[in-house]
PDB file of C-alpha atoms in Angstrom:
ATOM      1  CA  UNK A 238     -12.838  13.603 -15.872  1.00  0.00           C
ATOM      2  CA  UNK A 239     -13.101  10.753 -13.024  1.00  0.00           C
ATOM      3  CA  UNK A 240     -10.698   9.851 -11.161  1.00  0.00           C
ATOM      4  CA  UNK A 241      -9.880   7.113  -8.850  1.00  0.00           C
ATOM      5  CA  UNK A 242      -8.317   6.762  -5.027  1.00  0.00           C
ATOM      6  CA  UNK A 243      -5.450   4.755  -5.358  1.00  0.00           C
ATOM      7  CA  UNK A 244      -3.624   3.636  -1.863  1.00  0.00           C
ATOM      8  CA  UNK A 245      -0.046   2.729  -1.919  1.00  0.00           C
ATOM      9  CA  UNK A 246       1.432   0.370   0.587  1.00  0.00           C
ATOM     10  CA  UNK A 247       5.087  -0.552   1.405  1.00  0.00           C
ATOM     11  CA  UNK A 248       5.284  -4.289   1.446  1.00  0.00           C
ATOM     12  CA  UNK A 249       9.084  -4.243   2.169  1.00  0.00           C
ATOM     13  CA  UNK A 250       8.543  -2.372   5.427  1.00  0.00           C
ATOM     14  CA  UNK A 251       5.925  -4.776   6.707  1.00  0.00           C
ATOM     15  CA  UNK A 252       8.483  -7.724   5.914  1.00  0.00           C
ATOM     16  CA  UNK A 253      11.149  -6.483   8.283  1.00  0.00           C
ATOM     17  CA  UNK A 254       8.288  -6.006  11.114  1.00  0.00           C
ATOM     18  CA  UNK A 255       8.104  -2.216  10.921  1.00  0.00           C
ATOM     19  CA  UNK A 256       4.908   0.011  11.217  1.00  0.00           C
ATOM     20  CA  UNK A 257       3.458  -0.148   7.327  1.00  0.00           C
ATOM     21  CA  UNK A 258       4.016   3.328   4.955  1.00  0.00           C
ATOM     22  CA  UNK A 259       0.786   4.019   3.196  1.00  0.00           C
ATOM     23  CA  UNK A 260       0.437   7.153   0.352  1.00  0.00           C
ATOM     24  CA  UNK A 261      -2.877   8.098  -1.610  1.00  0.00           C
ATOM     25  CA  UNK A 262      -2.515   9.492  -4.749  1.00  0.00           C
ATOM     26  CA  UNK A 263      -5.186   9.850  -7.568  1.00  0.00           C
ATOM     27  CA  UNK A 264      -5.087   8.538 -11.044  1.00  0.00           C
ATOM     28  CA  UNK A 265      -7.825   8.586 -14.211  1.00  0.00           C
ATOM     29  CA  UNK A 266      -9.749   6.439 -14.870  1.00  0.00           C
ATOM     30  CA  UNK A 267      -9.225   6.354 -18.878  1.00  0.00           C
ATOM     31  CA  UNK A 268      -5.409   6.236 -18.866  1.00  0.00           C
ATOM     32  CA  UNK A 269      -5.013   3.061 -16.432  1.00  0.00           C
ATOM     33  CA  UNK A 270      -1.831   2.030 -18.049  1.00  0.00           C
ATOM     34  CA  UNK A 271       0.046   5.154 -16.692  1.00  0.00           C
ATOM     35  CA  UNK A 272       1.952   4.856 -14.318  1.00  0.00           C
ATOM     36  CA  UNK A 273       1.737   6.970 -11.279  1.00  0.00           C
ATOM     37  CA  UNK A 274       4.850   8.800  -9.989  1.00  0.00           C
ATOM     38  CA  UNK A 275       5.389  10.072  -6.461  1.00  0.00           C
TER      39      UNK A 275
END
């Protein structure tokens, strides 16, 4: 089944000036909808 590198970013961090949080996760491809949970 293929999946797909997604990269998550925390906007509020980068707001307030302070070094950016980034996570990678993976999701498939045929369920986009889902929503990914860390």
């Amino acid at each position: 089944m293929p999946q797909e590198i997604v990269i998550l970013e925390c906007t509020e961090a980068r707001a307030l000036g302070k070094p950016v949080s980034r996570y990678m996760t993976t999701r498939n491809k045929k369920s986009p909808r889902t929503p990914n949970r860390l």
